[in-house]
GROMACS .gro file of C-alpha atoms in nm:
model
  198
    1MET     CA    1  -8.762  -4.034  -3.090
    2GLY     CA    2  -8.479  -3.934  -2.840
    3ARG     CA    3  -8.214  -4.168  -2.690
    4SER     CA    4  -8.160  -4.218  -2.314
    5GLY     CA    5  -7.853  -4.221  -2.089
    6LEU     CA    6  -7.525  -4.078  -2.208
    7PHE     CA    7  -7.677  -3.994  -2.555
    8ASP     CA    8  -8.004  -3.828  -2.426
    9LEU     CA    9  -7.983  -3.517  -2.659
   10GLU     CA   10  -8.284  -3.364  -2.495
   11LYS     CA   11  -8.119  -3.376  -2.147
   12HIS     CA   12  -7.783  -3.240  -2.263
   13PHE     CA   13  -7.940  -2.971  -2.482
   14ALA     CA   14  -8.172  -2.855  -2.206
   15PHE     CA   15  -7.898  -2.848  -1.953
   16TYR     CA   16  -7.671  -2.643  -2.161
   17GLY     CA   17  -7.964  -2.427  -2.298
   18ALA     CA   18  -8.070  -2.332  -1.941
   19TYR     CA   19  -7.730  -2.144  -1.917
   20HIS     CA   20  -7.764  -1.981  -2.256
   21SER     CA   21  -8.118  -1.821  -2.287
   22ASN     CA   22  -7.999  -1.463  -2.353
   23PRO     CA   23  -7.980  -1.385  -2.723
   24VAL     CA   24  -7.663  -1.169  -2.687
   25ASN     CA   25  -7.496  -1.462  -2.480
   26ILE     CA   26  -7.611  -1.705  -2.750
   27LEU     CA   27  -7.448  -1.488  -3.016
   28ILE     CA   28  -7.121  -1.456  -2.832
   29HIS     CA   29  -7.102  -1.838  -2.787
   30THR     CA   30  -7.199  -1.893  -3.166
   31LEU     CA   31  -6.900  -1.662  -3.244
   32PHE     CA   32  -6.643  -1.802  -2.995
   33VAL     CA   33  -6.708  -2.171  -2.918
   34TRP     CA   34  -6.579  -2.316  -3.249
   35PRO     CA   35  -6.265  -2.088  -3.242
   36ILE     CA   36  -6.201  -2.248  -2.886
   37VAL     CA   37  -6.214  -2.587  -3.056
   38PHE     CA   38  -5.986  -2.494  -3.333
   39SER     CA   39  -5.725  -2.321  -3.094
   40THR     CA   40  -5.741  -2.615  -2.845
   41LEU     CA   41  -5.648  -2.837  -3.152
   42LEU     CA   42  -5.378  -2.602  -3.249
   43LEU     CA   43  -5.220  -2.632  -2.902
   44MET     CA   44  -5.267  -3.011  -2.917
   45TYR     CA   45  -5.089  -3.025  -3.245
   46PHE     CA   46  -4.761  -3.000  -3.049
   47THR     CA   47  -4.830  -3.312  -2.839
   48PRO     CA   48  -4.633  -3.625  -2.952
   49SER     CA   49  -4.774  -3.878  -3.188
   50LEU     CA   50  -4.952  -4.164  -3.024
   51PHE     CA   51  -4.879  -4.399  -3.320
   52ASN     CA   52  -4.547  -4.452  -3.510
   53PHE     CA   53  -4.594  -4.528  -3.885
   54PRO     CA   54  -4.386  -4.803  -4.032
   55TYR     CA   55  -4.057  -4.701  -4.179
   56GLY     CA   56  -4.097  -4.512  -4.494
   57PHE     CA   57  -4.468  -4.437  -4.448
   58ASP     CA   58  -4.539  -4.064  -4.387
   59PRO     CA   59  -4.897  -3.948  -4.406
   60GLY     CA   60  -4.775  -3.594  -4.477
   61TYR     CA   61  -4.946  -3.269  -4.468
   62GLY     CA   62  -4.859  -3.225  -4.105
   63LEU     CA   63  -5.123  -3.459  -3.988
   64ILE     CA   64  -5.025  -3.627  -3.666
   65LEU     CA   65  -5.220  -3.890  -3.485
   66ASN     CA   66  -5.181  -3.727  -3.147
   67LEU     CA   67  -5.403  -3.595  -2.870
   68GLY     CA   68  -5.563  -3.358  -3.109
   69PHE     CA   69  -5.673  -3.651  -3.327
   70VAL     CA   70  -5.805  -3.851  -3.033
   71PHE     CA   71  -5.993  -3.547  -2.900
   72THR     CA   72  -6.147  -3.505  -3.253
   73VAL     CA   73  -6.250  -3.872  -3.288
   74ILE     CA   74  -6.411  -3.874  -2.935
   75TYR     CA   75  -6.619  -3.558  -2.991
   76SER     CA   76  -6.715  -3.664  -3.350
   77LEU     CA   77  -6.839  -4.010  -3.232
   78PHE     CA   78  -7.022  -3.852  -2.949
   79TYR     CA   79  -7.197  -3.608  -3.167
   80VAL     CA   80  -7.298  -3.869  -3.426
   81CYS     CA   81  -7.435  -4.082  -3.139
   82LEU     CA   82  -7.653  -3.782  -3.022
   83ASP     CA   83  -7.808  -3.710  -3.365
   84ASN     CA   84  -7.707  -3.874  -3.693
   85LYS     CA   85  -7.754  -3.569  -3.913
   86ALA     CA   86  -7.656  -3.273  -3.711
   87GLY     CA   87  -7.394  -3.506  -3.543
   88SER     CA   88  -7.236  -3.591  -3.872
   89LEU     CA   89  -7.212  -3.224  -3.964
   90ALA     CA   90  -7.056  -3.145  -3.612
   91ALA     CA   91  -6.810  -3.443  -3.685
   92LEU     CA   92  -6.715  -3.306  -4.026
   93LEU     CA   93  -6.656  -2.952  -3.857
   94CYS     CA   94  -6.440  -3.121  -3.582
   95PHE     CA   95  -6.230  -3.305  -3.855
   96LEU     CA   96  -6.197  -2.978  -4.061
   97CYS     CA   97  -6.077  -2.791  -3.744
   98TRP     CA   98  -5.827  -3.071  -3.678
   99VAL     CA   99  -5.694  -3.067  -4.035
  100GLY     CA  100  -5.683  -2.677  -4.029
  101ALA     CA  101  -5.516  -2.663  -3.681
  102SER     CA  102  -5.261  -2.923  -3.784
  103LEU     CA  103  -5.164  -2.724  -4.105
  104LEU     CA  104  -5.150  -2.400  -3.917
  105GLY     CA  105  -4.940  -2.557  -3.626
  106GLN     CA  106  -4.694  -2.696  -3.888
  107ARG     CA  107  -4.662  -2.373  -4.069
  108LEU     CA  108  -4.629  -2.150  -3.735
  109GLY     CA  109  -4.403  -2.391  -3.548
  110PHE     CA  110  -4.409  -2.449  -3.172
  111SER     CA  111  -4.339  -2.107  -3.029
  112LEU     CA  112  -4.554  -1.889  -3.259
  113GLY     CA  113  -4.826  -2.168  -3.261
  114TRP     CA  114  -4.849  -2.175  -2.887
  115LYS     CA  115  -4.872  -1.781  -2.875
  116VAL     CA  116  -5.144  -1.782  -3.126
  117GLY     CA  117  -5.339  -2.068  -2.969
  118LEU     CA  118  -5.320  -1.909  -2.621
  119ALA     CA  119  -5.411  -1.567  -2.742
  120ALA     CA  120  -5.730  -1.710  -2.923
  121GLN     CA  121  -5.814  -1.894  -2.605
  122LEU     CA  122  -5.783  -1.593  -2.390
  123VAL     CA  123  -5.993  -1.367  -2.632
  124CYS     CA  124  -6.266  -1.643  -2.672
  125TRP     CA  125  -6.287  -1.740  -2.305
  126THR     CA  126  -6.320  -1.370  -2.208
  127GLY     CA  127  -6.596  -1.324  -2.455
  128GLN     CA  128  -6.780  -1.622  -2.304
  129PHE     CA  129  -6.741  -1.496  -1.942
  130ILE     CA  130  -6.864  -1.154  -2.046
  131GLY     CA  131  -7.166  -1.321  -2.212
  132HIS     CA  132  -7.242  -1.497  -1.888
  133GLY     CA  133  -7.174  -1.222  -1.647
  134VAL     CA  134  -7.308  -0.918  -1.830
  135PHE     CA  135  -7.596  -1.061  -2.045
  136GLU     CA  136  -7.693  -1.406  -1.915
  137LYS     CA  137  -7.631  -1.303  -1.545
  138ARG     CA  138  -7.579  -1.681  -1.461
  139ALA     CA  139  -7.257  -1.863  -1.408
  140PRO     CA  140  -7.129  -2.079  -1.702
  141ALA     CA  141  -7.251  -2.434  -1.729
  142LEU     CA  142  -6.898  -2.550  -1.676
  143LEU     CA  143  -6.911  -2.460  -1.311
  144ASP     CA  144  -7.196  -2.723  -1.257
  145ASN     CA  145  -7.090  -2.987  -1.503
  146LEU     CA  146  -6.737  -2.946  -1.652
  147VAL     CA  147  -6.751  -3.254  -1.885
  148GLN     CA  148  -7.091  -3.204  -2.009
  149ALA     CA  149  -7.035  -2.819  -2.076
  150PHE     CA  150  -6.713  -2.900  -2.258
  151LEU     CA  151  -6.849  -3.195  -2.457
  152MET     CA  152  -7.169  -3.015  -2.544
  153ALA     CA  153  -7.079  -2.658  -2.624
  154PRO     CA  154  -6.964  -2.695  -2.985
  155PHE     CA  155  -7.269  -2.926  -3.062
  156PHE     CA  156  -7.519  -2.702  -2.874
  157VAL     CA  157  -7.391  -2.397  -3.081
  158LEU     CA  158  -7.431  -2.584  -3.413
  159LEU     CA  159  -7.765  -2.724  -3.315
  160GLU     CA  160  -7.885  -2.390  -3.206
  161VAL     CA  161  -7.795  -2.225  -3.538
  162LEU     CA  162  -7.967  -2.533  -3.721
  163LEU     CA  163  -8.272  -2.484  -3.507
  164SER     CA  164  -8.289  -2.110  -3.566
  165VAL     CA  165  -8.174  -2.061  -3.927
  166LEU     CA  166  -8.294  -2.393  -4.095
  167ASP     CA  167  -8.574  -2.493  -3.852
  168TYR     CA  168  -8.403  -2.834  -3.815
  169GLU     CA  169  -8.522  -3.078  -3.546
  170PRO     CA  170  -8.352  -3.404  -3.478
  171TYR     CA  171  -8.712  -3.548  -3.447
  172PRO     CA  172  -9.064  -3.390  -3.435
  173GLY     CA  173  -9.137  -3.225  -3.108
  174PHE     CA  174  -8.777  -3.190  -3.003
  175ARG     CA  175  -8.787  -2.808  -2.997
  176THR     CA  176  -9.113  -2.796  -2.778
  177THR     CA  177  -8.980  -3.069  -2.529
  178VAL     CA  178  -8.642  -2.891  -2.500
  179GLU     CA  179  -8.779  -2.535  -2.446
  180ALA     CA  180  -9.010  -2.671  -2.183
  181ARG     CA  181  -8.719  -2.831  -1.999
  182ILE     CA  182  -8.506  -2.524  -2.030
  183ASN     CA  183  -8.782  -2.303  -1.898
  184ALA     CA  184  -8.845  -2.541  -1.595
  185ASP     CA  185  -8.463  -2.548  -1.524
  186ILE     CA  186  -8.435  -2.161  -1.544
  187GLN     CA  187  -8.746  -2.112  -1.315
  188GLU     CA  188  -8.592  -2.362  -1.067
  189TRP     CA  189  -8.274  -2.175  -1.079
  190GLN     CA  190  -8.450  -1.841  -1.023
  191GLU     CA  191  -8.645  -1.983  -0.729
  192LYS     CA  192  -8.326  -2.108  -0.555
  193LYS     CA  193  -8.165  -1.762  -0.622
  194GLN     CA  194  -8.465  -1.584  -0.462
  195LYS     CA  195  -8.454  -1.810  -0.149
  196LYS     CA  196  -8.071  -1.724  -0.106
  197ILE     CA  197  -8.173  -1.348  -0.109
  198PHE     CA  198  -8.456  -1.382   0.152
   0.00000   0.00000   0.00000
């Protein structure tokens, strides 16, 4: 059964899902959310190390325990606490993004790395806002709850793919319960919108 409080997957998924019900918008997010994570980690690669290794010890491979690493650990732990199976997959993807972004950052260097990272951010965020403005016709979730939207976006996209493609559910009845909550939230939003018009 589901958890409550901070790790209430139904609540988080329903909140985010209410802002992503249009199939084209969902596809746009599926294509762009994880590249946002990757390019964010690329930009964070250039932050200073938070831990100095003892003299003579170098982990190598350009892996630095900096803000990107902290970001990766926090997101990974949060996702595993939401759901052990899908969360573990999301955590693995987070760490693969961190390693890949670190290797790319080391190879590109600061100047080119920042240009590539910012260009990717610009393209991906533009796609997201087009998805909301043109197809969803609803402001992004980040305007109502910044932290929840940023934390949930990568996991939401992964779980949406797992639900759609593999028919995965964190527990029996999850899909039905979440769909009911999403529909109720969308209906409430539409009623508020109608009242503002009249």
